[in-house]
Structures are given as structure tokens and as C-alpha cells.
Tab-separated table of C-alpha atoms in Angstrom:
chain	number	residue	atom	x	y	z
A	1	MET	CA	-8.404	-58.067	-7.133
A	2	THR	CA	-10.823	-56.712	-4.519
A	3	ILE	CA	-11.242	-52.835	-4.756
A	4	ASP	CA	-12.935	-50.546	-2.097
A	5	TYR	CA	-12.799	-47.300	-3.975
A	6	ASP	CA	-12.404	-45.555	-7.253
A	7	VAL	CA	-9.736	-43.389	-5.653
A	8	VAL	CA	-8.268	-42.768	-2.187
A	9	ILE	CA	-7.166	-39.247	-1.637
A	10	ILE	CA	-4.313	-38.696	0.990
A	11	GLY	CA	-4.160	-35.392	2.765
A	12	GLY	CA	-6.017	-32.744	5.014
A	13	SER	CA	-5.120	-29.748	2.595
A	14	LEU	CA	-7.603	-27.627	0.865
A	15	ALA	CA	-6.833	-29.485	-2.518
A	16	ALA	CA	-7.790	-32.999	-0.983
A	17	TYR	CA	-11.210	-31.656	0.202
A	18	TYR	CA	-11.506	-30.013	-3.224
A	19	ALA	CA	-10.787	-33.349	-5.274
A	20	ALA	CA	-12.835	-35.318	-2.863
A	21	LEU	CA	-16.162	-33.312	-3.945
A	22	ALA	CA	-15.121	-33.251	-7.251
A	23	ALA	CA	-14.995	-37.012	-7.414
A	24	THR	CA	-18.522	-37.537	-5.618
A	25	GLN	CA	-19.494	-35.281	-8.469
A	26	LEU	CA	-18.019	-37.550	-10.981
A	27	HIS	CA	-20.189	-40.717	-9.212
A	28	ALA	CA	-16.684	-42.184	-8.128
A	29	THR	CA	-16.331	-43.817	-4.745
A	30	VAL	CA	-13.880	-42.161	-2.718
A	31	ALA	CA	-12.024	-42.323	0.196
A	32	LEU	CA	-10.249	-39.214	2.173
A	33	VAL	CA	-7.556	-40.087	4.645
A	34	GLU	CA	-6.723	-36.737	6.568
A	35	PRO	CA	-4.220	-37.201	9.431
A	36	LYS	CA	-4.964	-33.418	10.665
A	37	VAL	CA	-6.612	-30.146	9.886
A	38	ASP	CA	-4.642	-27.334	9.732
A	39	TYR	CA	-6.203	-23.611	9.277
A	40	GLY	CA	-3.445	-21.747	9.678
A	41	PHE	CA	-3.989	-20.053	6.350
A	42	THR	CA	-7.519	-19.104	7.424
A	43	HIS	CA	-5.986	-17.354	10.087
A	44	HIS	CA	-3.179	-15.856	7.815
A	45	HIS	CA	-5.910	-14.171	5.217
A	46	ALA	CA	-8.304	-13.056	7.988
A	47	LEU	CA	-5.559	-11.036	9.653
A	48	THR	CA	-4.361	-9.647	6.591
A	49	GLU	CA	-7.729	-8.314	5.977
A	50	ILE	CA	-7.924	-6.825	9.058
A	51	GLY	CA	-4.564	-5.261	8.900
A	52	LYS	CA	-5.862	-3.380	5.655
A	53	LEU	CA	-8.818	-2.147	8.089
A	54	ALA	CA	-6.550	-0.958	10.774
A	55	GLN	CA	-4.518	0.778	8.283
A	56	LYS	CA	-7.417	2.769	7.214
A	57	LEU	CA	-8.375	3.609	10.733
A	58	ASP	CA	-7.384	7.438	11.442
A	59	ASN	CA	-6.086	6.997	15.187
A	60	GLY	CA	-9.642	5.712	15.889
A	61	CYS	CA	-11.074	2.470	16.633
A	62	ALA	CA	-11.514	-1.122	15.522
A	63	PHE	CA	-14.153	-3.727	16.374
A	64	GLY	CA	-15.579	-1.125	18.593
A	65	ILE	CA	-12.405	-0.356	20.678
A	66	HIS	CA	-12.186	3.322	21.671
A	67	ALA	CA	-9.765	5.254	23.724
A	68	THR	CA	-11.921	6.328	26.587
A	69	HIS	CA	-9.032	8.204	28.176
A	70	ALA	CA	-6.791	10.850	26.659
A	71	ASN	CA	-3.869	9.098	28.016
A	72	THR	CA	-4.629	5.484	27.005
A	73	SER	CA	-1.195	4.379	25.637
A	74	GLU	CA	-0.737	3.488	21.895
A	75	GLU	CA	0.527	0.028	23.115
A	76	CYS	CA	-2.761	-0.687	25.114
A	77	HIS	CA	-4.760	0.002	22.042
A	78	VAL	CA	-2.877	-1.804	19.632
A	79	SER	CA	-2.976	-4.780	22.066
A	80	MET	CA	-6.724	-4.806	22.155
A	81	VAL	CA	-7.013	-4.588	18.195
A	82	TRP	CA	-4.821	-7.407	18.069
A	83	GLN	CA	-6.789	-9.741	20.360
A	84	GLU	CA	-10.158	-8.575	18.662
A	85	ALA	CA	-8.202	-9.392	15.512
A	86	MET	CA	-7.424	-13.052	16.816
A	87	LEU	CA	-10.786	-13.746	17.729
A	88	TYR	CA	-11.968	-12.812	14.382
A	89	ALA	CA	-9.534	-14.975	12.704
A	90	GLN	CA	-10.696	-17.947	15.064
A	91	CYS	CA	-14.279	-17.270	14.294
A	92	VAL	CA	-13.682	-17.378	10.371
A	93	ALA	CA	-11.609	-20.744	10.880
A	94	SER	CA	-14.098	-22.248	12.780
A	95	ASN	CA	-16.737	-21.521	10.145
A	96	LEU	CA	-14.506	-22.778	7.481
A	97	LYS	CA	-13.807	-26.146	9.772
A	98	GLU	CA	-17.473	-26.619	9.760
A	99	GLN	CA	-17.564	-26.326	5.952
A	100	HIS	CA	-15.052	-29.131	5.881
A	101	SER	CA	-16.040	-31.088	8.710
A	102	PRO	CA	-16.313	-35.112	7.946
A	103	ALA	CA	-19.985	-34.888	8.777
A	104	ILE	CA	-20.534	-32.717	5.899
A	105	LEU	CA	-17.879	-34.325	3.377
A	106	ALA	CA	-19.702	-37.672	4.695
A	107	ALA	CA	-23.264	-36.011	3.551
A	108	ARG	CA	-21.558	-35.898	0.120
A	109	GLY	CA	-20.352	-39.334	-0.078
A	110	VAL	CA	-17.115	-39.014	0.852
A	111	ASP	CA	-15.908	-41.527	3.346
A	112	VAL	CA	-13.542	-39.655	5.563
A	113	ILE	CA	-11.081	-41.628	7.565
A	114	VAL	CA	-8.979	-39.653	10.282
A	115	GLY	CA	-5.327	-41.099	11.000
A	116	ASN	CA	-1.820	-41.565	9.627
A	117	GLY	CA	-1.438	-44.316	7.580
A	118	GLN	CA	1.264	-45.611	4.750
A	119	PHE	CA	1.271	-47.465	1.379
A	120	GLN	CA	2.164	-51.011	1.082
A	121	SER	CA	2.768	-53.236	-2.071
A	122	SER	CA	2.195	-56.629	-1.104
A	123	PRO	CA	0.073	-58.546	-1.715
A	124	GLN	CA	-1.318	-55.681	-3.645
A	125	LEU	CA	-1.266	-51.919	-3.761
A	126	ALA	CA	-3.162	-50.502	-1.025
A	127	PHE	CA	-3.096	-47.707	1.578
A	128	ALA	CA	-2.908	-49.013	5.458
A	129	VAL	CA	-4.579	-46.764	8.165
A	130	ASN	CA	-6.098	-47.404	11.479
A	131	LYS	CA	-5.371	-51.252	10.901
A	132	ARG	CA	-7.392	-51.086	7.653
A	133	LEU	CA	-6.394	-51.768	4.040
A	134	LEU	CA	-7.717	-49.248	1.639
A	135	ARG	CA	-7.648	-50.681	-1.893
A	136	ALA	CA	-8.546	-48.633	-4.614
A	137	ARG	CA	-7.917	-48.417	-8.627
A	138	THR	CA	-5.707	-45.155	-8.030
A	139	TYR	CA	-4.444	-42.814	-5.330
A	140	LEU	CA	-4.243	-38.998	-5.255
A	141	LEU	CA	-1.403	-37.457	-2.718
A	142	ALA	CA	-2.555	-34.108	-1.573
A	143	SER	CA	-0.850	-34.275	1.879
A	144	GLY	CA	0.665	-30.610	1.549
A	145	SER	CA	3.664	-29.317	3.088
A	146	ARG	CA	5.234	-27.968	5.854
A	147	PRO	CA	7.855	-25.281	6.441
A	148	GLU	CA	11.499	-25.809	5.296
A	149	ILE	CA	13.934	-24.814	7.793
A	150	PRO	CA	17.343	-23.229	6.443
A	151	GLU	CA	20.548	-24.444	7.967
A	152	ILE	CA	21.506	-21.176	9.903
A	153	GLU	CA	23.961	-21.484	12.535
A	154	GLY	CA	22.538	-20.951	15.781
A	155	LEU	CA	19.001	-20.850	14.844
A	156	GLN	CA	17.647	-23.998	16.362
A	157	ALA	CA	18.889	-22.959	19.776
A	158	THR	CA	17.764	-19.448	19.396
A	159	GLY	CA	14.059	-20.681	18.518
A	160	TYR	CA	11.554	-19.379	15.744
A	161	LEU	CA	8.233	-19.239	14.642
A	162	THR	CA	6.989	-20.683	11.016
A	163	LEU	CA	4.189	-20.095	9.026
A	164	SER	CA	2.552	-23.418	10.452
A	165	ASN	CA	2.566	-22.109	14.060
A	166	ILE	CA	2.761	-18.455	14.157
A	167	TRP	CA	-0.766	-17.657	14.554
A	168	GLN	CA	-1.285	-20.349	17.074
A	169	SER	CA	1.359	-19.148	19.107
A	170	LEU	CA	-0.090	-15.943	19.390
A	171	GLN	CA	-3.429	-16.727	20.488
A	172	GLY	CA	-4.019	-15.194	23.703
A	173	ALA	CA	-0.260	-13.878	23.942
A	174	THR	CA	1.008	-10.154	23.714
A	175	LEU	CA	2.302	-9.298	20.352
A	176	ALA	CA	6.031	-9.022	19.853
A	177	LYS	CA	6.980	-5.398	19.050
A	178	ASN	CA	10.240	-6.242	17.003
A	179	TRP	CA	10.151	-8.624	14.318
A	180	VAL	CA	12.827	-9.999	11.998
A	181	ILE	CA	11.039	-12.182	8.808
A	182	ILE	CA	13.744	-14.150	7.010
A	183	GLY	CA	12.313	-15.133	3.397
A	184	GLY	CA	11.026	-14.108	0.277
A	185	ILE	CA	8.017	-15.822	-0.579
A	186	PRO	CA	4.266	-14.633	-0.987
A	187	GLN	CA	3.244	-15.083	2.832
A	188	SER	CA	6.431	-13.541	4.199
A	189	VAL	CA	5.549	-10.030	2.507
A	190	GLU	CA	1.854	-10.581	3.546
A	191	ILE	CA	2.749	-11.319	6.893
A	192	ALA	CA	5.339	-8.306	7.347
A	193	GLN	CA	2.853	-5.788	5.983
A	194	THR	CA	-0.029	-7.475	8.356
A	195	LEU	CA	2.500	-6.823	11.658
A	196	ALA	CA	3.636	-3.653	10.493
A	197	ARG	CA	-0.180	-2.419	10.343
A	198	PHE	CA	-0.833	-3.557	13.907
A	199	GLY	CA	2.498	-1.474	15.139
A	200	CYS	CA	5.027	-3.611	14.980
A	201	SER	CA	8.837	-2.854	13.762
A	202	VAL	CA	9.163	-5.283	10.954
A	203	THR	CA	12.571	-6.148	9.067
A	204	LEU	CA	12.057	-8.502	5.999
A	205	VAL	CA	15.455	-10.149	4.907
A	206	VAL	CA	15.763	-11.627	1.569
A	207	LYS	CA	18.372	-13.342	-0.050
A	208	HIS	CA	17.342	-12.473	-3.543
A	209	ARG	CA	17.422	-9.214	-5.679
A	210	TYR	CA	14.130	-8.499	-5.289
A	211	ILE	CA	11.733	-9.154	-2.498
A	212	LEU	CA	9.957	-11.925	-4.802
A	213	PRO	CA	12.187	-13.705	-7.236
A	214	ASP	CA	9.235	-14.894	-9.612
A	215	VAL	CA	7.601	-11.766	-9.875
A	216	ASP	CA	8.067	-8.997	-12.525
A	217	PRO	CA	11.369	-7.041	-11.052
A	218	GLU	CA	8.949	-3.596	-12.143
A	219	ILE	CA	6.313	-4.694	-10.223
A	220	ALA	CA	8.382	-5.936	-7.336
A	221	ILE	CA	10.448	-2.835	-6.977
A	222	LEU	CA	6.551	-0.894	-6.420
A	223	LEU	CA	5.641	-3.382	-4.075
A	224	GLN	CA	8.706	-3.003	-1.824
A	225	ALA	CA	8.262	0.337	-1.866
A	226	GLN	CA	4.862	0.217	-0.738
A	227	LEU	CA	6.061	-2.059	2.066
A	228	GLU	CA	8.794	0.663	3.000
A	229	VAL	CA	6.418	3.371	3.308
A	230	GLU	CA	4.489	1.247	5.744
A	231	GLY	CA	7.380	1.064	7.890
A	232	VAL	CA	8.803	-2.316	6.914
A	233	ARG	CA	12.416	-2.368	6.564
A	234	VAL	CA	13.395	-4.470	3.312
A	235	LEU	CA	17.018	-5.746	3.369
A	236	THR	CA	17.682	-7.547	-0.472
A	237	GLU	CA	20.522	-9.642	-1.363
A	238	LYS	CA	21.000	-10.391	2.794
A	239	PRO	CA	21.580	-13.833	3.289
A	240	VAL	CA	21.180	-14.845	6.853
A	241	THR	CA	24.377	-16.165	7.987
A	242	GLN	CA	23.931	-16.777	11.656
A	243	VAL	CA	21.417	-16.239	14.605
A	244	ARG	CA	22.429	-15.570	18.606
A	245	LEU	CA	20.679	-14.901	21.751
A	246	ILE	CA	22.462	-12.458	23.446
A	247	GLU	CA	21.656	-11.364	27.036
A	248	GLY	CA	17.836	-12.575	26.439
A	249	LYS	CA	17.580	-10.735	23.060
A	250	LYS	CA	17.522	-12.430	19.856
A	251	TRP	CA	20.071	-11.077	17.021
A	252	VAL	CA	20.064	-11.848	13.378
A	253	GLN	CA	23.078	-11.442	11.155
A	254	ALA	CA	22.119	-10.869	7.436
A	255	ARG	CA	25.618	-10.337	5.623
A	256	ASP	CA	26.645	-6.994	7.093
A	257	LYS	CA	23.801	-6.325	9.163
A	258	ALA	CA	23.238	-7.513	12.910
A	259	ILE	CA	19.464	-6.858	13.815
A	260	GLU	CA	18.375	-7.270	17.400
A	261	THR	CA	14.765	-8.742	17.622
A	262	ASP	CA	11.994	-10.076	19.976
A	263	GLU	CA	10.628	-12.709	17.428
A	264	ILE	CA	12.116	-14.572	14.406
A	265	LEU	CA	9.785	-15.696	11.627
A	266	VAL	CA	11.235	-18.293	9.148
A	267	ALA	CA	9.378	-18.062	5.801
A	268	THR	CA	11.694	-19.266	3.024
A	269	GLY	CA	9.911	-21.944	1.765
A	270	GLN	CA	8.163	-25.221	1.842
A	271	GLN	CA	8.901	-28.908	1.836
A	272	PRO	CA	6.527	-31.897	1.078
A	273	ASN	CA	4.944	-33.947	3.703
A	274	LEU	CA	5.945	-37.407	2.440
A	275	GLU	CA	8.426	-39.246	5.022
A	276	SER	CA	5.749	-41.331	6.619
A	277	LEU	CA	3.859	-42.696	3.654
A	278	ASN	CA	6.305	-45.614	2.604
A	279	LEU	CA	6.429	-44.189	-0.913
A	280	ALA	CA	9.901	-46.091	-1.736
A	281	ALA	CA	8.064	-49.485	-1.324
A	282	VAL	CA	5.735	-48.783	-3.757
A	283	GLY	CA	7.926	-47.094	-6.390
A	284	VAL	CA	7.520	-43.560	-5.783
A	285	LYS	CA	10.366	-41.319	-6.274
A	286	TRP	CA	11.150	-37.919	-4.645
A	287	HIS	CA	13.353	-35.067	-3.914
A	288	ARG	CA	13.850	-33.076	-0.804
A	289	LEU	CA	11.442	-30.235	-1.888
A	290	SER	CA	8.790	-32.145	-4.217
A	291	LEU	CA	7.657	-35.285	-5.515
A	292	VAL	CA	8.578	-36.592	-8.888
A	293	VAL	CA	5.750	-36.096	-11.187
A	294	ASN	CA	4.919	-35.826	-15.146
A	295	ASP	CA	2.738	-33.503	-17.021
A	296	LYS	CA	-0.354	-35.704	-16.128
A	297	LEU	CA	0.753	-35.219	-12.263
A	298	GLN	CA	1.471	-39.287	-12.314
A	299	THR	CA	3.997	-40.012	-10.223
A	300	THR	CA	6.644	-42.546	-10.751
A	301	ASN	CA	3.954	-45.075	-9.771
A	302	HIS	CA	1.232	-45.034	-12.682
A	303	ARG	CA	-1.520	-45.658	-10.332
A	304	ILE	CA	-0.466	-42.920	-7.833
A	305	TYR	CA	-1.006	-39.045	-8.671
A	306	ALA	CA	-0.314	-35.744	-6.955
A	307	CYS	CA	-1.617	-32.596	-6.671
A	308	GLY	CA	-0.797	-29.067	-4.704
A	309	ASP	CA	2.361	-27.810	-3.043
A	310	VAL	CA	3.317	-31.355	-2.572
A	311	ILE	CA	5.049	-31.468	-5.881
A	312	GLY	CA	6.650	-27.914	-5.250
A	313	GLY	CA	5.963	-24.346	-5.777
A	314	TYR	CA	4.187	-21.951	-4.061
A	315	ASP	CA	1.482	-22.709	-1.549
A	316	LEU	CA	-1.231	-21.511	-3.642
A	317	ALA	CA	-4.930	-22.801	-3.110
A	318	ASN	CA	-6.182	-21.890	-6.800
A	319	ILE	CA	-3.075	-23.608	-8.416
A	320	ALA	CA	-3.557	-26.596	-5.968
A	321	ASN	CA	-7.208	-27.051	-7.099
A	322	TYR	CA	-6.471	-26.457	-10.878
A	323	GLU	CA	-3.859	-29.428	-10.493
A	324	ALA	CA	-6.457	-31.430	-8.575
A	325	LYS	CA	-8.786	-31.245	-11.223
A	326	ILE	CA	-6.273	-32.513	-13.561
A	327	ALA	CA	-4.858	-35.377	-11.432
A	328	LEU	CA	-8.504	-36.470	-10.660
A	329	ASN	CA	-9.484	-36.492	-14.095
A	330	ASN	CA	-6.586	-38.736	-15.106
A	331	ALA	CA	-6.891	-41.121	-12.191
A	332	LEU	CA	-10.541	-41.800	-12.862
A	333	PHE	CA	-10.455	-41.856	-16.650
A	334	PHE	CA	-8.242	-42.037	-19.471
A	335	PRO	CA	-4.679	-40.010	-18.558
A	336	ARG	CA	-5.085	-37.783	-21.390
A	337	LEU	CA	-4.917	-34.308	-19.526
A	338	ARG	CA	-1.899	-32.131	-19.191
A	339	VAL	CA	-0.950	-29.214	-16.898
A	340	ASN	CA	-0.575	-26.038	-18.421
A	341	TYR	CA	-0.076	-23.148	-16.125
A	342	HIS	CA	0.146	-20.235	-18.811
A	343	SER	CA	-3.169	-19.026	-18.281
A	344	ILE	CA	-3.578	-19.974	-14.169
A	345	PRO	CA	-3.348	-16.647	-12.423
A	346	TRP	CA	-2.012	-16.018	-8.700
A	347	ALA	CA	-1.911	-13.341	-6.335
A	348	ILE	CA	-0.257	-12.166	-3.079
A	349	PHE	CA	-2.646	-10.583	-0.453
A	350	SER	CA	-0.633	-7.815	0.166
A	351	ALA	CA	-2.175	-3.949	0.163
A	352	LEU	CA	-1.265	-3.118	-2.791
A	353	MET	CA	-2.041	-6.382	-3.737
A	354	LEU	CA	-0.112	-8.121	-6.568
A	355	ALA	CA	-1.575	-10.553	-9.086
A	356	GLN	CA	0.321	-12.353	-11.819
A	357	VAL	CA	-0.409	-14.505	-15.002
A	358	GLY	CA	1.874	-16.078	-17.813
A	359	LEU	CA	4.885	-14.845	-18.810
A	360	THR	CA	6.958	-11.623	-17.128
A	361	GLU	CA	8.666	-9.140	-19.583
A	362	ALA	CA	12.012	-10.849	-19.471
A	363	GLN	CA	10.903	-14.460	-19.799
A	364	ALA	CA	8.743	-13.294	-22.961
A	365	LYS	CA	11.673	-11.369	-24.480
A	366	ARG	CA	13.827	-14.519	-23.941
A	367	GLN	CA	11.400	-16.864	-25.495
A	368	PHE	CA	10.002	-14.894	-28.469
A	369	GLY	CA	13.131	-12.256	-28.926
A	370	ARG	CA	12.939	-8.510	-27.931
A	371	ASP	CA	11.621	-7.133	-31.239
A	372	GLU	CA	8.702	-9.550	-31.210
A	373	VAL	CA	7.331	-8.565	-27.685
A	374	LEU	CA	5.551	-5.274	-26.636
A	375	VAL	CA	5.031	-4.075	-23.205
A	376	LEU	CA	2.007	-2.142	-22.123
A	377	ARG	CA	1.676	-0.157	-18.967
A	378	GLN	CA	-0.955	1.777	-17.361
A	379	TYR	CA	-1.187	3.472	-14.026
A	380	PHE	CA	-3.805	3.329	-11.388
A	381	LYS	CA	-4.067	7.242	-10.885
A	382	THR	CA	-5.748	7.178	-14.305
A	383	VAL	CA	-8.703	5.279	-13.330
A	384	ALA	CA	-12.065	7.114	-12.005
A	385	ALA	CA	-12.664	4.522	-9.422
A	386	ALA	CA	-9.655	4.339	-7.652
A	387	GLN	CA	-9.232	8.187	-7.466
A	388	LEU	CA	-12.786	7.897	-5.672
A	389	ARG	CA	-11.475	5.192	-3.549
A	390	GLY	CA	-8.093	6.866	-2.799
A	391	GLU	CA	-6.248	3.787	-4.217
A	392	THR	CA	-4.486	5.661	-6.945
A	393	THR	CA	-1.020	3.683	-6.256
A	394	GLY	CA	-0.409	0.791	-8.806
A	395	MET	CA	0.054	-0.273	-12.409
A	396	CYS	CA	-1.110	-2.706	-14.653
A	397	LYS	CA	1.404	-4.192	-17.281
A	398	LEU	CA	0.544	-6.296	-20.150
A	399	ILE	CA	3.012	-8.494	-22.183
A	400	VAL	CA	1.823	-8.975	-25.622
A	401	LEU	CA	3.133	-10.105	-29.206
A	402	ARG	CA	2.905	-7.869	-32.332
A	403	ASN	CA	-0.046	-9.781	-33.344
A	404	GLY	CA	-1.957	-9.054	-30.356
A	405	GLU	CA	-1.726	-12.362	-28.376
A	406	ILE	CA	-1.436	-11.701	-24.718
A	407	LEU	CA	1.341	-13.563	-23.215
A	408	GLY	CA	1.078	-12.356	-19.598
A	409	ALA	CA	0.320	-9.758	-17.180
A	410	SER	CA	1.443	-8.234	-13.706
A	411	ILE	CA	-1.055	-5.964	-12.034
A	412	LEU	CA	-0.304	-4.247	-8.579
A	413	GLY	CA	-3.242	-2.019	-6.881
A	414	GLY	CA	-6.962	-2.144	-6.000
A	415	GLU	CA	-8.716	-5.328	-7.242
A	416	ALA	CA	-5.581	-6.701	-8.801
A	417	GLY	CA	-7.008	-10.135	-7.764
A	418	GLU	CA	-10.062	-9.843	-9.643
A	419	LEU	CA	-8.716	-8.084	-12.768
A	420	ILE	CA	-6.173	-10.996	-13.348
A	421	ASN	CA	-8.870	-13.371	-13.982
A	422	LEU	CA	-10.183	-11.444	-16.746
A	423	ILE	CA	-6.918	-11.463	-18.233
A	424	SER	CA	-6.482	-15.121	-17.412
A	425	LEU	CA	-9.719	-15.799	-19.143
A	426	ALA	CA	-8.749	-13.990	-22.137
A	427	MET	CA	-5.540	-15.777	-22.200
A	428	SER	CA	-7.307	-19.183	-21.737
A	429	GLN	CA	-9.816	-18.428	-24.849
A	430	LYS	CA	-7.082	-17.142	-26.994
A	431	ILE	CA	-9.046	-13.409	-26.950
A	432	LYS	CA	-6.275	-10.854	-28.432
A	433	VAL	CA	-5.690	-7.305	-26.707
A	434	LYS	CA	-7.387	-5.565	-29.290
A	435	ASP	CA	-10.742	-7.394	-28.027
A	436	LEU	CA	-9.937	-5.848	-24.810
A	437	ALA	CA	-9.528	-2.472	-25.990
A	438	ASN	CA	-12.928	-2.536	-27.195
A	439	LEU	CA	-14.475	-3.275	-23.687
A	440	SER	CA	-16.793	-1.068	-22.542
A	441	PRO	CA	-16.332	-1.695	-18.629
A	442	VAL	CA	-19.054	-0.218	-16.107
A	443	TYR	CA	-17.796	3.345	-14.859
A	444	PRO	CA	-16.535	3.657	-12.605
A	445	SER	CA	-14.759	0.492	-11.975
A	446	PHE	CA	-11.203	-0.543	-11.858
A	447	SER	CA	-11.814	-2.594	-14.923
A	448	GLU	CA	-11.211	0.491	-16.881
A	449	ILE	CA	-7.693	0.062	-16.385
A	450	LEU	CA	-7.346	-3.303	-18.527
A	451	GLU	CA	-9.081	-1.292	-21.509
A	452	GLN	CA	-6.876	1.557	-20.847
A	453	THR	CA	-3.861	-0.472	-21.040
A	454	ALA	CA	-4.805	-2.511	-23.846
A	455	ARG	CA	-5.340	0.377	-25.761
A	456	GLU	CA	-1.575	1.092	-25.691
A	457	TRP	CA	-0.899	-1.973	-27.879
A	458	SER	CA	-2.031	0.318	-31.439
A	459	LYS	CA	0.285	2.953	-30.207
A	460	GLU	CA	3.358	0.622	-29.343
A	461	LYS	CA	2.700	-0.946	-32.486
A	462	LEU	CA	2.363	2.048	-34.757
A	463	ASN	CA	5.369	3.650	-32.719
A	464	SER	CA	7.360	0.574	-33.652
A	465	ASN	CA	6.670	0.338	-37.329
A	466	ILE	CA	8.284	3.814	-38.302
A	467	PRO	CA	7.465	3.345	-42.372
A	468	LEU	CA	3.742	2.611	-41.342
A	469	GLN	CA	3.510	5.755	-39.064
A	470	GLU	CA	5.075	7.844	-41.477
A	471	PHE	CA	2.548	6.637	-44.362
A	472	LEU	CA	-0.230	7.764	-42.180
A	473	GLU	CA	0.841	11.381	-41.302
A	474	GLY	CA	1.545	11.792	-44.700
A	475	PHE	CA	-2.223	10.529	-45.514
A	476	PHE	CA	-3.718	12.250	-43.162
A	477	HIS	CA	-1.608	15.580	-44.004
A	478	PHE	CA	-3.065	15.239	-47.556
A	479	ARG	CA	-6.779	14.793	-46.509
A	480	ARG	CA	-6.493	17.931	-44.528
A	481	ASN	CA	-5.042	19.883	-47.340
A	482	TRP	CA	-7.358	18.870	-49.744
A	483	ASN	CA	-10.417	19.005	-47.529
A	484	LEU	CA	-11.205	15.285	-47.874
């Protein structure tokens, strides 16, 4: 059997680029087949950061824009800021596109092939693209996903935007004033806040009890409160039943609420890009929302692996890259590595920023029992760096066992994305909570909250052990009375 490559990677996602470059570092021969390049994620994060900046400006200017006349309208000002923001996002996207250009990848040893292809099984397993057969020892699917569109009466006829086309459709266009965002995923929360900070009236409609079903409820409630403070109307437990276009206006029916809006964004979830790959012919099974893989990230064809949101879950780059490392090593060498998401963090780029790793309080108590789990909390208002920066809203929540093992953490507040990385490292290296309590972080810094939260462990453990507490109180009383 003729082999052209050690691995052929299929997809234009960030995880695909990451895996391709990692393969070259392992001295493997690698081809990357990308049907198209989508940098919508770049616009999304760039505009999120700009939204934070716009919120901090006190009726002033952004990107050098000043109101030169007293009667300059707020709408005109917002429109100018929006156009500047879109221009900035396009520049960032252009820079990242250059970093992932075929020329750069080729210079690092990746054979880049642009085009749509599919698997074939006869006479041997191969991937056909541009009238060429790519034969490899193994294959890695990193083709990403596209928006899942729910079956809502009238939605198709009325029209809507999705995560894949929202920023492109707004380039050079006037920003709609009223928005309804359907869905409770990280991107829907981020976009809702960004649009609100650009002066839009935003309603976020979620069918679940909390805005994000996978987030610790205590943290989710705080995040929802922050969104509402900034003007986002949040409707929970309100599944959308129908959409109508009435006299040129779009109407969304969310249970007992009828909402008039200019634009609708559907952000309920993703579904994998798989249909055109001819997977059935090579024995690869998949469901509507994900590929079928084992804990080594092998599909039902042992020579084909997969990573990223093509196997389900949130569209989060760091998790996709983690999966790419596992899948690539198993594909190139002996398949022995297994995925373990316990210490892999993830974050929502809202402001306040939300980050989480490991088990939530409810998950830990179900798994280990209520009496074995301690919940440690500390609030950002106690941190000097938060006070100096004026970001005192938020909390840090650690979930630990009585023996000090860290099971998980949820952080909402300043620098949450950086702080959660430290907790993730501690969990992966089996560092216990008492070691976090012994940190001496730079002062002032947001890392103080980790030390402060960890110190609550000894208090909680003491309070939950009444006989020991009474013994210690008696001991210190004895010392005081006898001047020991």
C-alpha cells in the first residue's frame, strides 16, 4: 500500500492548524485539507474587547471620535464608533489570517490543499480532493461546526442571523437598534453584552432555568445580574415557539412574551460539518450533533480520529486544541492517551469574565456526597487590585474535598481567565488547597483572591468538625489562664 502522508488533517478550524503545526514538530509528514477559512471568531472577540472599551468611556469618544457639536446625536456617535470597531476587527482578522496562510504553513512543512473532498474506501482508504487521492496512515477530522437552526415556526420565512454570518453581514451596514438573541451558549451571552454596549436594545431569550446550563447556578445568577445592569433584558425558561413578520417588523413569541425587534440572532448551538465527507462509506458513525468517538478520540474507523466541536460540545478553542494533541499523538504513535477534561478550563469572554474548571458544587456533591464536599467563597471586593481598578463585582468559588483535593472552581470577575489557569494547573498536578493558601502573590494583584479563598478551607474544615473545634477552644483557654 502506497502511503503519501503520516496524517491527513481535514478542516479549516483553528484546531486543524494547531494539529498540522504540531505534527510537523513531531517530524511527521502532514497534509491539511481546508475547504474554506472562517475568521468570524476573530471579529467576535475583537468586538467584545471593543465593547468593554466603549463601556468605560464616559460620554466621550472611542477610536479618536469626538462630538464636535453639542447637538451631535447619540445615534450618529454610536454608528461612527461601530464602523470604527468593525474596521478594527477586520484588521485583527486580517493579521490572524496571515499567520495561518498557506504560505506560512507550507514554510513549516505542511502540505496545504484548498478544496472540498470526501473519503473513499476502495481500493484502499483515502481522501479524494481536487481529483487527487491522499493516502495516509491516519486521518484527523477537525472540520468544525456550523450553527444549528432550531425548528421554530416562521423563523425561515422571517429571516435571521447566526454566529457564522453576523459580523460579515454587519460590515458596512447600519447597526440595528433592537435585537432578540435566541439561545443560552457562551457566544450568545458575549454578543448580547457587546451589542448592549454599542447602544442596542437587546433581549436574550433562554429556554433553560439559567442563562448557561453548564455553569454553576450561583455564578450564572451573578452574570445574569451584570447583564441586566448593562441593559440586557434576560428571559429564562422561555422557549421560542414562533416568529412572525408583521407590517415589516419581526416578532418573536417566547412562551407568554411577544417581542418586537429589528433583528434576530439564533445562537442555540452547533452541528458538525460532516455531510459531504462520505463517512458512511468508510464506517464512521455520527449523530446529528456529534461524531461517535471513544476516549482516545478514535471514530468507529480506527484509522480516523477527530477533535474540536465536530465531536460535540461548546465551540471553545483551548478544548479543541487539547483534543487535537491527544488525537494527533494517538494517530501518529501507539493509541494510549485518553481524554480527561477534569482539569481543562474554559471561559466566557463577557465582562464580568466567567471561567470554570472541573466540577461544579452540585456535580461534586452528587459524586462524593454532601458531607465530603466543602465550598469556599471569596468576593473580589476584598482584593486590593480589584478596588484600584474599580472592578469589585464578582466572586471566586472553590470546590474541595475534606482532604484538601481541589475538585473544581468557578470565577466571575477581573482576570478570571488568567486565574482559572492557575487552578487548572493545581488540579492537574494534584496540588492541594492548603498549598494555594500558602501563596504569596504579588501585591496588588488579582491572584490574591486565590489565596484568600483557599484560606477559607481551614475555617470550613474546623467549623464542620465540632469536637475538634471545642477541643482547640478549650486548649487555648487553658493556655491563656495558665500563662503558657
